[in-house]
Tab-separated table of C-alpha atoms and ligand atoms in Angstrom:
chain	number	residue	atom	x	y	z
A	1	MET	CA	-25.541	22.728	0.903
A	2	SER	CA	-23.208	25.780	0.479
A	3	ARG	CA	-19.727	25.095	-0.739
A	4	LEU	CA	-17.310	23.681	1.407
A	5	THR	CA	-13.117	24.108	1.639
A	6	ALA	CA	-10.741	21.816	3.842
A	7	VAL	CA	-7.690	23.506	5.025
A	8	ILE	CA	-4.810	20.514	5.842
A	9	LEU	CA	-2.211	21.404	8.121
A	10	ALA	CA	1.190	19.579	6.630
A	11	ALA	CA	3.935	22.292	7.165
A	12	GLY	CA	5.449	20.895	10.308
A	13	LEU	CA	9.048	19.741	10.348
A	14	GLY	CA	8.655	15.941	11.525
A	15	THR	CA	11.644	15.786	12.996
A	16	ARG	CA	10.717	12.622	15.189
A	17	MET	CA	10.579	10.676	12.035
A	18	LYS	CA	14.322	10.901	11.588
A	19	SER	CA	14.021	10.796	7.912
A	20	ALA	CA	14.780	12.717	4.411
A	21	LEU	CA	11.452	12.037	3.357
A	22	PRO	CA	8.872	14.790	4.613
A	23	LYS	CA	6.491	12.956	7.068
A	24	VAL	CA	3.185	13.295	5.173
A	25	LEU	CA	4.803	11.176	2.495
A	26	HIS	CA	5.678	8.208	4.535
A	27	PRO	CA	3.268	5.371	3.199
A	28	ILE	CA	1.016	3.429	5.186
A	29	ALA	CA	-1.105	0.706	3.232
A	30	GLY	CA	0.753	1.640	0.256
A	31	ARG	CA	-0.153	5.239	0.124
A	32	PRO	CA	1.345	8.324	1.762
A	33	LEU	CA	-0.230	9.591	4.988
A	34	LEU	CA	-1.340	12.663	3.382
A	35	HIS	CA	-3.384	11.079	1.087
A	36	TYR	CA	-5.968	9.829	3.530
A	37	ALA	CA	-6.662	12.965	5.423
A	38	VAL	CA	-7.257	14.758	1.740
A	39	ARG	CA	-9.440	11.859	0.787
A	40	ALA	CA	-11.719	11.746	4.147
A	41	ALA	CA	-12.256	15.463	3.576
A	42	PHE	CA	-13.532	14.748	-0.194
A	43	GLU	CA	-15.680	12.048	0.902
A	44	ALA	CA	-16.997	14.136	3.878
A	45	GLY	CA	-18.501	16.657	0.958
A	46	VAL	CA	-15.520	18.989	0.848
A	47	ASP	CA	-15.265	20.884	-2.532
A	48	HIS	CA	-11.729	22.037	-2.458
A	49	ALA	CA	-8.649	21.384	-0.294
A	50	LEU	CA	-5.961	23.772	0.633
A	51	VAL	CA	-2.627	21.968	1.913
A	52	VAL	CA	-0.420	24.052	3.889
A	53	THR	CA	3.128	22.548	3.115
A	54	SER	CA	6.722	23.713	4.005
A	55	GLY	CA	7.128	23.851	0.109
A	56	HIS	CA	8.262	20.422	-0.760
A	57	GLN	CA	7.751	19.732	-4.420
A	58	GLN	CA	7.359	16.040	-3.794
A	59	ILE	CA	4.014	16.702	-1.662
A	60	ASP	CA	2.733	19.133	-4.629
A	61	GLN	CA	3.398	16.221	-7.215
A	62	LEU	CA	1.713	13.820	-5.168
A	63	LEU	CA	-1.560	16.013	-4.649
A	64	ALA	CA	-1.524	17.013	-8.118
A	65	ARG	CA	-1.307	13.291	-9.496
A	66	GLU	CA	-3.787	11.871	-7.051
A	67	PHE	CA	-6.587	14.645	-6.696
A	68	GLY	CA	-5.744	17.383	-9.763
A	69	GLU	CA	-7.235	20.366	-9.370
A	70	LYS	CA	-9.510	19.834	-6.421
A	71	VAL	CA	-6.338	20.551	-4.428
A	72	SER	CA	-4.239	23.406	-4.356
A	73	THR	CA	-1.336	24.320	-1.650
A	74	VAL	CA	-0.008	27.088	0.094
A	75	VAL	CA	3.367	27.546	1.793
A	76	GLN	CA	3.971	28.188	5.488
A	77	ASP	CA	7.535	29.322	6.059
A	78	PRO	CA	8.958	29.121	8.739
A	79	PRO	CA	6.347	26.755	10.603
A	80	ARG	CA	5.227	29.021	13.729
A	81	GLY	CA	2.585	26.591	15.059
A	82	THR	CA	-0.464	24.944	14.028
A	83	GLY	CA	-2.346	28.643	14.388
A	84	ASP	CA	-0.043	30.234	12.044
A	85	ALA	CA	-0.581	27.291	9.291
A	86	ALA	CA	-4.402	27.662	9.732
A	87	ARG	CA	-4.100	31.470	9.229
A	88	VAL	CA	-1.863	30.799	6.033
A	89	GLY	CA	-4.296	28.640	4.670
A	90	ILE	CA	-7.529	30.331	5.423
A	91	GLU	CA	-6.404	33.171	4.040
A	92	GLN	CA	-6.969	31.534	0.580
A	93	VAL	CA	-10.418	30.169	1.463
A	94	LYS	CA	-13.507	31.723	-0.727
A	95	THR	CA	-16.054	29.475	0.683
A	96	ASP	CA	-18.283	30.521	3.835
A	97	ARG	CA	-17.664	27.254	5.698
A	98	VAL	CA	-14.185	25.362	6.525
A	99	VAL	CA	-12.871	22.510	7.866
A	100	ILE	CA	-9.290	22.692	9.353
A	101	LEU	CA	-7.564	18.910	9.707
A	102	CYS	CA	-4.074	17.815	10.066
A	103	GLY	CA	-2.123	15.805	7.456
A	104	ASP	CA	-0.742	13.478	9.863
A	105	THR	CA	-3.976	11.939	10.953
A	106	PRO	CA	-4.638	9.205	8.425
A	107	LEU	CA	-7.244	7.497	10.649
A	108	VAL	CA	-9.804	10.249	10.481
A	109	ARG	CA	-13.218	9.058	8.897
A	110	ALA	CA	-15.102	10.895	6.376
A	111	GLU	CA	-18.467	10.235	8.190
A	112	GLU	CA	-16.903	11.669	11.593
A	113	LEU	CA	-15.925	14.691	9.650
A	114	ALA	CA	-19.365	15.070	8.159
A	115	ARG	CA	-20.892	14.958	11.556
A	116	LEU	CA	-18.433	17.949	12.625
A	117	VAL	CA	-19.894	19.731	9.666
A	118	SER	CA	-23.593	19.202	10.192
A	119	ALA	CA	-22.947	20.151	14.180
A	120	LEU	CA	-22.810	23.612	12.410
A	121	GLU	CA	-26.345	23.377	11.206
A	122	GLU	CA	-28.071	21.972	14.120
A	123	PRO	CA	-30.625	24.423	15.727
A	124	GLY	CA	-28.842	26.508	18.346
A	125	ALA	CA	-25.490	25.519	16.914
A	126	GLY	CA	-22.529	27.849	17.192
A	127	GLU	CA	-20.110	28.976	14.673
A	128	LEU	CA	-17.308	26.386	15.400
A	129	SER	CA	-17.474	22.833	16.078
A	130	LEU	CA	-14.348	20.505	17.254
A	131	MET	CA	-13.884	16.782	17.367
A	132	THR	CA	-13.183	15.357	20.596
A	133	CYS	CA	-12.218	11.870	21.761
A	134	ALA	CA	-12.485	10.406	25.324
A	135	LEU	CA	-9.144	8.715	26.097
A	136	ASP	CA	-7.938	6.595	29.101
A	137	ASN	CA	-4.477	7.935	28.719
A	138	PRO	CA	-4.896	11.824	27.627
A	139	HIS	CA	-1.379	12.568	28.073
A	140	GLY	CA	0.122	14.557	25.174
A	141	TYR	CA	-3.051	15.860	23.842
A	142	GLY	CA	-4.835	19.156	23.976
A	143	ARG	CA	-7.489	18.876	26.892
A	144	VAL	CA	-10.987	20.071	26.285
A	145	LEU	CA	-12.160	22.367	29.207
A	146	ARG	CA	-15.787	22.787	29.684
A	147	ASP	CA	-17.779	24.985	32.175
A	148	ALA	CA	-20.245	23.746	34.763
A	149	ALA	CA	-23.087	23.858	32.085
A	150	GLY	CA	-20.793	21.288	30.002
A	151	ARG	CA	-20.118	24.124	27.266
A	152	VAL	CA	-16.540	24.100	26.000
A	153	THR	CA	-14.917	27.154	26.683
A	154	GLU	CA	-11.137	26.200	25.998
A	155	VAL	CA	-8.596	23.718	24.801
A	156	ARG	CA	-5.539	23.695	26.726
A	157	GLU	CA	-2.268	22.270	25.615
A	158	GLN	CA	-0.507	19.577	27.744
A	159	ARG	CA	2.478	22.056	28.475
A	160	ASP	CA	0.268	24.611	29.827
A	161	LEU	CA	-2.428	22.573	32.070
A	162	ALA	CA	-2.016	23.973	35.363
A	163	SER	CA	-4.344	22.339	38.234
A	164	PRO	CA	-4.459	18.733	38.667
A	165	ALA	CA	-8.216	18.902	37.667
A	166	GLU	CA	-7.095	19.984	34.341
A	167	HIS	CA	-4.593	17.099	33.975
A	168	ALA	CA	-7.416	14.556	34.959
A	169	VAL	CA	-9.507	15.816	31.922
A	170	ARG	CA	-9.808	12.808	29.601
A	171	GLU	CA	-11.527	14.553	26.871
A	172	VAL	CA	-9.037	15.700	24.100
A	173	ASN	CA	-8.663	17.711	21.112
A	174	ALA	CA	-8.478	15.418	17.998
A	175	GLY	CA	-6.973	18.467	16.098
A	176	MET	CA	-10.171	18.572	13.377
A	177	TYR	CA	-12.454	21.643	13.398
A	178	ALA	CA	-15.519	23.011	11.206
A	179	GLY	CA	-16.658	26.558	11.208
A	180	GLN	CA	-17.798	29.897	9.798
A	181	THR	CA	-14.662	30.847	7.720
A	182	GLU	CA	-15.043	34.742	8.731
A	183	VAL	CA	-15.262	33.590	12.488
A	184	LEU	CA	-12.043	31.699	12.063
A	185	ARG	CA	-10.057	34.240	10.318
A	186	ARG	CA	-10.798	36.808	12.423
A	187	ALA	CA	-10.042	34.529	15.786
A	188	LEU	CA	-6.802	33.618	13.719
A	189	THR	CA	-5.498	37.149	13.689
A	190	GLN	CA	-5.917	37.683	17.353
A	191	ILE	CA	-4.319	34.747	19.155
A	192	GLN	CA	-0.755	35.271	20.260
A	193	PRO	CA	2.359	33.043	20.664
A	194	ASN	CA	2.404	33.612	24.840
A	195	ASN	CA	2.704	29.898	25.616
A	196	SER	CA	5.290	27.869	26.853
A	197	GLN	CA	6.599	26.794	22.966
A	198	GLY	CA	6.304	30.253	21.849
A	199	GLU	CA	4.007	29.095	19.151
A	200	TYR	CA	0.512	30.354	17.414
A	201	TYR	CA	-1.774	27.688	18.501
A	202	LEU	CA	-4.766	26.973	16.954
A	203	THR	CA	-6.470	25.588	19.672
A	204	ASP	CA	-6.526	29.340	20.974
A	205	VAL	CA	-9.256	30.237	18.660
A	206	ILE	CA	-11.618	27.852	20.864
A	207	ALA	CA	-11.582	30.103	23.729
A	208	LEU	CA	-11.906	33.382	21.696
A	209	VAL	CA	-14.944	31.833	19.528
A	210	ALA	CA	-16.482	30.772	23.026
A	211	ARG	CA	-16.545	34.098	24.560
A	212	THR	CA	-19.133	35.145	22.122
A	213	SER	CA	-20.682	32.102	20.469
A	214	ARG	CA	-21.336	28.426	21.132
A	215	VAL	CA	-18.606	25.845	20.454
A	216	THR	CA	-19.741	22.408	19.833
A	217	GLY	CA	-17.789	19.225	20.681
A	218	VAL	CA	-18.473	16.345	18.722
A	219	LEU	CA	-17.326	12.993	20.109
A	220	GLY	CA	-15.425	10.706	17.947
A	221	HIS	CA	-13.725	7.107	17.756
A	222	ALA	CA	-10.344	7.169	19.523
A	223	ASP	CA	-8.465	5.557	16.847
A	224	ALA	CA	-9.368	8.302	14.168
A	225	LEU	CA	-7.129	10.843	16.396
A	226	LEU	CA	-3.952	8.913	16.007
A	227	GLY	CA	-1.446	11.382	15.027
A	228	VAL	CA	1.857	10.209	13.385
A	229	ASN	CA	4.618	11.791	14.775
A	230	ASP	CA	7.297	9.064	14.828
A	231	ARG	CA	7.794	5.748	13.222
A	232	GLY	CA	6.302	3.904	16.233
A	233	GLN	CA	2.960	5.578	15.732
A	234	LEU	CA	3.482	5.175	11.709
A	235	ALA	CA	3.596	1.246	12.442
A	236	GLU	CA	0.470	1.633	15.069
A	237	ALA	CA	-1.503	3.706	12.319
A	238	GLU	CA	-0.808	1.409	9.599
A	239	GLU	CA	-2.022	-1.348	11.901
A	240	ILE	CA	-5.275	-0.055	12.076
A	241	MET	CA	-5.792	0.811	8.599
A	242	LEU	CA	-4.837	-2.620	7.650
A	243	ARG	CA	-7.537	-3.973	9.671
A	244	ARG	CA	-10.005	-1.732	8.236
A	245	ILE	CA	-8.936	-2.800	4.663
A	246	ARG	CA	-9.338	-6.444	5.704
A	247	LEU	CA	-12.815	-5.794	6.825
A	248	ARG	CA	-13.788	-3.741	3.893
A	249	HIS	CA	-13.125	-6.724	1.755
A	250	ALA	CA	-14.695	-9.063	3.960
A	251	LYS	CA	-17.926	-7.134	3.711
A	252	ASN	CA	-17.592	-7.087	-0.049
A	253	GLY	CA	-17.595	-11.074	0.012
A	254	VAL	CA	-13.784	-11.882	0.341
A	255	THR	CA	-12.887	-14.486	2.983
A	256	VAL	CA	-9.842	-12.965	4.494
A	257	ARG	CA	-8.299	-15.321	6.964
A	258	GLY	CA	-5.687	-14.187	9.794
A	259	ALA	CA	-3.680	-10.712	8.703
A	260	PRO	CA	-2.901	-10.457	5.315
A	261	ARG	CA	-1.430	-7.296	4.246
A	262	ILE	CA	-3.585	-5.736	1.812
A	263	ASP	CA	-2.909	-2.349	0.423
A	264	ASP	CA	-5.385	0.465	0.048
A	265	ARG	CA	-5.413	0.376	-3.772
A	266	VAL	CA	-6.029	-3.558	-4.257
A	267	GLU	CA	-9.109	-4.693	-5.441
A	268	ILE	CA	-10.627	-8.181	-4.982
A	269	GLY	CA	-13.323	-9.863	-6.211
A	270	GLU	CA	-16.314	-11.818	-4.636
A	271	ASP	CA	-15.730	-15.499	-3.076
A	272	SER	CA	-11.857	-14.955	-3.294
A	273	VAL	CA	-10.086	-16.076	-0.233
A	274	ILE	CA	-6.923	-14.657	0.913
A	275	GLU	CA	-5.038	-16.399	3.494
A	276	ASP	CA	-2.887	-15.561	6.407
A	277	SER	CA	0.323	-13.516	6.081
A	278	VAL	CA	-0.190	-12.857	2.122
A	279	VAL	CA	0.939	-9.229	1.001
A	280	LEU	CA	-0.796	-7.675	-1.803
A	281	ARG	CA	0.882	-4.362	-2.990
A	282	GLY	CA	0.138	-1.370	-5.252
A	283	HIS	CA	-2.460	-1.568	-8.191
A	284	THR	CA	-3.279	-5.228	-7.779
A	285	ARG	CA	-6.528	-6.502	-9.001
A	286	ILE	CA	-7.853	-10.267	-8.003
A	287	GLY	CA	-10.828	-11.502	-9.834
A	288	ARG	CA	-13.662	-13.623	-8.349
A	289	SER	CA	-13.228	-17.047	-6.455
A	290	THR	CA	-9.704	-16.847	-6.737
A	291	PHE	CA	-7.568	-18.532	-3.926
A	292	VAL	CA	-4.615	-16.743	-2.781
A	293	ASP	CA	-2.819	-19.321	-0.024
A	294	ALA	CA	-0.278	-18.483	2.564
A	295	GLY	CA	2.745	-16.521	1.922
A	296	CYS	CA	1.951	-15.196	-1.645
A	297	VAL	CA	3.263	-11.821	-2.403
A	298	ILE	CA	1.830	-9.836	-5.421
A	299	ASP	CA	2.734	-6.496	-6.683
A	300	ASP	CA	1.218	-4.329	-9.333
A	301	SER	CA	-0.501	-7.248	-11.104
A	302	ASN	CA	-3.870	-8.525	-12.514
A	303	ILE	CA	-5.119	-12.060	-11.481
A	304	GLY	CA	-8.159	-13.285	-13.196
A	305	ASP	CA	-11.192	-15.539	-11.833
A	306	GLY	CA	-10.901	-18.916	-10.339
A	307	VAL	CA	-7.138	-18.586	-10.064
A	308	ARG	CA	-5.313	-20.791	-7.841
A	309	LEU	CA	-2.043	-19.438	-6.154
A	310	LEU	CA	-0.525	-21.877	-4.099
A	311	PRO	CA	1.963	-21.003	-0.976
A	312	TYR	CA	4.553	-18.762	-1.558
A	313	THR	CA	4.143	-17.442	-5.137
A	314	VAL	CA	5.546	-14.295	-5.831
A	315	ILE	CA	4.217	-11.949	-8.861
A	316	HIS	CA	5.751	-8.867	-9.878
A	317	SER	CA	3.871	-6.536	-12.550
A	318	SER	CA	2.326	-9.372	-14.498
A	319	ASN	CA	-0.927	-10.626	-15.442
A	320	VAL	CA	-2.503	-14.182	-14.853
A	321	GLY	CA	-5.380	-15.375	-16.711
A	322	ASP	CA	-8.881	-17.346	-15.498
A	323	ALA	CA	-8.533	-20.574	-13.876
A	324	ALA	CA	-4.764	-20.531	-14.093
A	325	GLN	CA	-2.716	-22.276	-11.199
A	326	LEU	CA	0.607	-21.515	-9.927
A	327	GLY	CA	2.830	-22.244	-7.350
A	328	PRO	CA	4.246	-23.349	-4.617
A	329	PHE	CA	6.860	-21.321	-5.102
A	330	THR	CA	6.492	-19.930	-8.391
A	331	HIS	CA	8.138	-16.520	-9.192
A	332	LEU	CA	6.687	-14.128	-11.974
A	333	ARG	CA	9.082	-11.306	-12.676
A	334	PRO	CA	7.860	-8.369	-14.743
A	335	LYS	CA	5.972	-8.688	-17.892
A	336	SER	CA	4.914	-12.281	-17.509
A	337	GLU	CA	1.687	-13.136	-19.224
A	338	ILE	CA	0.048	-16.118	-18.076
A	339	GLU	CA	-3.009	-16.959	-19.809
A	340	ALA	CA	-6.142	-19.049	-18.945
A	341	GLU	CA	-5.815	-22.636	-17.681
A	342	ALA	CA	-2.050	-22.415	-17.576
A	343	HIS	CA	-0.226	-24.275	-14.855
A	344	LEU	CA	3.273	-23.320	-13.334
A	345	GLY	CA	4.687	-25.302	-10.671
A	346	ASN	CA	7.369	-25.227	-7.934
A	347	PHE	CA	10.605	-23.192	-8.689
A	348	VAL	CA	9.541	-22.147	-11.883
A	349	GLU	CA	10.510	-18.495	-12.908
A	350	THR	CA	9.176	-16.691	-15.735
A	351	LYS	CA	10.104	-13.021	-16.981
A	352	ASN	CA	8.609	-11.150	-20.083
A	353	THR	CA	7.227	-14.521	-21.006
A	354	ARG	CA	3.994	-15.240	-22.461
A	355	VAL	CA	2.563	-18.664	-21.461
A	356	ARG	CA	-0.476	-19.312	-23.731
A	357	ARG	CA	-3.733	-21.018	-22.702
A	358	GLY	CA	-3.290	-24.112	-21.205
A	359	ALA	CA	0.370	-24.609	-21.283
A	360	LYS	CA	2.116	-26.213	-18.616
A	361	ALA	CA	5.533	-26.018	-16.719
A	362	ASN	CA	5.495	-27.921	-13.368
A	363	HIS	CA	8.701	-27.770	-12.089
A	364	LEU	CA	12.131	-26.156	-11.695
A	365	ALA	CA	12.247	-23.886	-14.984
A	366	TYR	CA	13.647	-20.465	-15.960
A	367	LEU	CA	11.497	-19.222	-18.674
A	368	GLY	CA	12.765	-15.756	-19.770
A	369	ASP	CA	11.923	-13.746	-22.949
A	370	GLY	CA	9.490	-16.584	-24.386
A	371	ASP	CA	6.354	-17.263	-25.859
A	372	ILE	CA	4.971	-20.577	-24.964
A	373	GLY	CA	2.130	-21.941	-27.246
A	374	GLU	CA	-1.123	-23.226	-25.992
A	375	ARG	CA	-1.146	-26.447	-24.610
A	376	ALA	CA	2.533	-26.938	-24.857
A	377	ASN	CA	4.511	-29.009	-22.267
A	378	VAL	CA	7.497	-27.714	-20.425
A	379	GLY	CA	9.505	-30.761	-18.573
A	380	ALA	CA	11.406	-30.187	-15.355
A	381	GLY	CA	14.922	-28.407	-15.640
A	382	THR	CA	14.236	-26.585	-18.771
A	383	ILE	CA	16.227	-23.438	-19.388
A	384	PHE	CA	15.547	-20.618	-21.905
A	385	CYS	CA	19.055	-19.540	-22.208
A	386	ASN	CA	18.178	-16.092	-23.175
A	387	TYR	CA	21.138	-14.166	-22.421
A	388	ASP	CA	24.328	-14.484	-24.299
A	389	GLY	CA	26.329	-11.899	-22.097
A	390	PHE	CA	25.446	-8.974	-24.267
A	391	ASN	CA	21.724	-9.190	-25.430
A	392	LYS	CA	18.633	-10.915	-24.607
A	393	HIS	CA	16.943	-13.303	-27.107
A	394	GLN	CA	13.522	-14.973	-27.514
A	395	THR	CA	12.095	-18.451	-27.075
A	396	VAL	CA	9.144	-19.196	-29.308
A	397	ILE	CA	7.632	-22.704	-28.669
A	398	GLY	CA	4.630	-23.537	-30.832
A	399	ALA	CA	1.285	-25.047	-29.601
A	400	ASP	CA	1.071	-28.689	-28.609
A	401	ALA	CA	5.106	-28.785	-28.154
A	402	PHE	CA	6.742	-31.026	-25.741
A	403	ILE	CA	9.935	-29.898	-24.232
A	404	GLY	CA	11.595	-32.995	-22.429
A	405	SER	CA	13.246	-32.633	-19.095
A	406	ASP	CA	16.513	-30.911	-18.658
A	407	SER	CA	16.816	-29.188	-22.078
A	408	GLN	CA	18.266	-26.155	-22.836
A	409	LEU	CA	16.886	-23.870	-25.497
A	410	VAL	CA	19.533	-21.389	-26.712
A	411	ALA	CA	17.881	-18.291	-27.632
A	412	PRO	CA	16.939	-17.097	-30.272
A	413	ILE	CA	15.400	-20.399	-31.057
A	414	THR	CA	11.918	-21.407	-32.222
A	415	ILE	CA	10.349	-24.689	-31.838
A	416	GLY	CA	7.702	-25.837	-34.248
A	417	ARG	CA	4.054	-26.553	-33.454
A	418	GLY	CA	3.672	-30.163	-32.141
A	419	ALA	CA	7.611	-30.547	-31.988
A	420	TYR	CA	9.263	-32.847	-29.554
A	421	VAL	CA	12.451	-32.046	-27.630
A	422	ALA	CA	13.843	-35.169	-26.228
A	423	SER	CA	15.325	-35.094	-22.701
A	424	GLY	CA	18.612	-33.377	-22.026
A	425	THR	CA	18.786	-31.584	-25.408
A	426	THR	CA	20.582	-28.581	-25.696
A	427	VAL	CA	18.850	-27.044	-28.657
A	428	VAL	CA	20.863	-24.549	-30.889
A	429	ASN	CA	18.873	-24.758	-34.178
A	430	ASP	CA	15.415	-24.100	-35.077
A	431	VAL	CA	13.111	-27.504	-34.803
A	432	PRO	CA	10.594	-27.374	-37.376
A	433	ASP	CA	6.757	-28.593	-36.887
A	434	ASP	CA	6.339	-32.224	-35.658
A	435	ALA	CA	9.961	-32.850	-35.783
A	436	LEU	CA	11.889	-34.576	-33.342
A	437	ALA	CA	14.990	-32.701	-31.663
A	438	LEU	CA	17.338	-35.147	-30.062
A	439	GLY	CA	20.725	-33.977	-29.239
A	440	ARG	CA	22.020	-36.066	-26.796
A	441	ILE	CA	25.529	-38.221	-26.903
A	442	LYS	CA	24.522	-41.871	-27.967
A	443	GLN	CA	24.322	-44.216	-24.936
A	444	GLU	CA	26.543	-47.122	-24.771
A	445	ASN	CA	25.729	-50.240	-22.520
A	446	LYS	CA	28.847	-52.277	-21.451
A	447	LEU	CA	27.481	-55.740	-20.303
A	448	GLY	CA	28.130	-57.527	-17.042
A	449	TYR	CA	30.408	-54.422	-16.372
A	450	ALA	CA	29.097	-52.945	-12.829
A	451	PRO	CA	30.611	-55.893	-10.903
A	452	LYS	CA	33.797	-54.991	-12.105
A	453	LEU	CA	33.601	-51.279	-11.190
A	454	LYS	CA	32.362	-52.295	-7.841
A	455	ALA	CA	35.373	-54.513	-6.987
A	456	ARG	CA	37.927	-51.981	-8.285
A	457	PHE	CA	36.240	-49.317	-5.952
A	458	ALA	CA	36.634	-51.804	-3.204
A	459	ALA	CA	40.124	-52.572	-3.766
A	460	ILE	CA	41.005	-48.711	-3.753
A	461	LYS	CA	39.372	-48.235	-0.403
A	462	ALA	CA	41.087	-51.178	1.346
A	463	ALA	CA	44.542	-49.913	-0.109
A	464	LYS	CA	43.864	-46.827	1.891
A	465	LYS	CA	43.063	-48.107	5.120
A	466	PRO	CA	46.030	-48.263	7.790
B	1	UD1	C1	-2.350	19.551	18.004
B	1	UD1	C2	-3.155	20.167	18.812
B	1	UD1	C3	-3.670	19.461	20.127
B	1	UD1	C4	-4.350	18.233	19.797
B	1	UD1	C5	-3.461	17.386	18.830
B	1	UD1	C6	-4.239	16.182	18.189
B	1	UD1	C7	-2.369	22.653	18.441
B	1	UD1	C8	-1.655	23.604	19.330
B	1	UD1	N1	-2.492	21.483	19.421
B	1	UD1	O1	-0.999	18.986	18.778
B	1	UD1	O2	-4.652	20.369	21.053
B	1	UD1	O3	-4.621	17.400	20.673
B	1	UD1	O4	-2.871	18.294	17.632
B	1	UD1	O5	-3.374	15.510	17.382
B	1	UD1	O6	-2.762	22.732	17.473
B	1	UD1	N2	1.688	22.091	11.291
B	1	UD1	C9	2.002	22.983	10.445
B	1	UD1	N3	2.703	24.027	10.598
B	1	UD1	C10	3.442	24.198	11.853
B	1	UD1	C11	2.780	23.222	12.945
B	1	UD1	C12	2.109	22.239	12.496
B	1	UD1	O7	1.660	23.026	9.366
B	1	UD1	O8	3.782	25.449	12.219
B	1	UD1	C13	1.288	20.996	11.255
B	1	UD1	C14	1.656	19.649	11.150
B	1	UD1	O9	2.505	19.349	9.973
B	1	UD1	C15	0.641	18.559	11.821
B	1	UD1	C16	-0.438	19.402	12.236
B	1	UD1	O10	-0.284	20.738	11.944
B	1	UD1	O11	0.056	17.831	10.350
B	1	UD1	C17	-0.602	19.425	13.994
B	1	UD1	O12	0.867	19.603	14.303
B	1	UD1	P1	1.342	18.746	15.568
B	1	UD1	O13	2.867	19.488	15.864
B	1	UD1	O14	1.684	17.586	15.170
B	1	UD1	O15	0.418	19.346	16.700
B	1	UD1	P2	0.380	18.448	18.362
B	1	UD1	O16	1.389	18.848	18.956
B	1	UD1	O17	-0.032	16.883	17.482
B	2	CA	CA1	0.700	15.603	15.907
């Protein structure tokens, strides 16, 4: 197969987004719009992509980061229409054939683009093919006009439609084309901006090519053409993309219940279960046979195999080892390292803390800047006092240590292996291995005192009554 270039049009102003961010950089499912069109082009067999932009640096940076040298950009300034943008792009194309698509149509599928290209190779095929869709409501799209023999003769824009018969045409132009580079280049120099918008229309090349050669219309799925012009369409496109992503995981052996939001980058192993209303974002990886219950939110994190995440667990930039159990309502802030088989329960917050293999903190705790030894048990209400108002300090707990409920460990502090901190202790000195730290005030029992106390309170209450 001879080499193939894609020209991707992304220089439009995007004013309807009402945003400081260029339109094609608005994300859906965790990636900028433009990413999807470029990726689809490569998956369809394109060797190089030329993106026509308004010259925005952020777009160049994104493309370089995600696709490296396989993509280059060319600036169209000012934007004078899709035909002008395509001309600017095609000037740089060095291959015999070219695919043209728009940067704002993220739902385009690689296999449909590939069909568009292979349509050029069919016996008796023409020099240009375009993707079309049949819509119940074609309003707003360019209409594909055909002659009596069914050959494509022209694409006419909504604003330039004349007869009621033209208005009634339901076959629309999806804005994706494949053709011989020379033929398109020549046609693009011939188009004129004599239409209602005074713009150069890329669609005018259809009629020019159709005069001397054949133009093939390739029918595609209606959802593939959805172009994002405003935030309503952004939301619509994202819904469709999220549905596709859920389906992709389901096909790979993941049980996906209801409608979790799973970003495009997320990886999930076989036999894992993702419940409804879960949000998985960024570079998140979930292992095999892991259960993520309702309401969990996970960002940029690695979750191992056989992990149980109970409802409403929130995890940011952290790692969770195999067979660990978290939640409900556990909060891992960045740089938490939860090792295999560790358990963290309700309202336990960690940050920059390692919880070693098999350690437990099952209820109500703040564990910041710590290192908790293997099998250690941290009781309810424990607080690592890691901040003195100026600096953060470390709390280190040895293996098999026991921290009684409602203890405060004032960092920097080290609790030895197998040591025992009695409930309610404020620990300010290091505790040696196997020692007991007991820091409470000694308890006194006054025998028979309770009835006296009750009588005194009753008297006060009676005196207050009018
Ligand atoms: C275009 C087609 C229409 C088709 C529809 C499908 C034309 C004239 N019309 O209309 O037939 O049904 O797509 O979605 O082509 N762009 C530039 N420079 C410009 C203008 C636009 O790079 O000067 C880029 C935009 O960033 C966008 C793409 O071209 O990615 C399409 O432009 P847009 O204005 O959205 O075209 P439509 O009106 O949607
Ligand atoms: Ca558009």
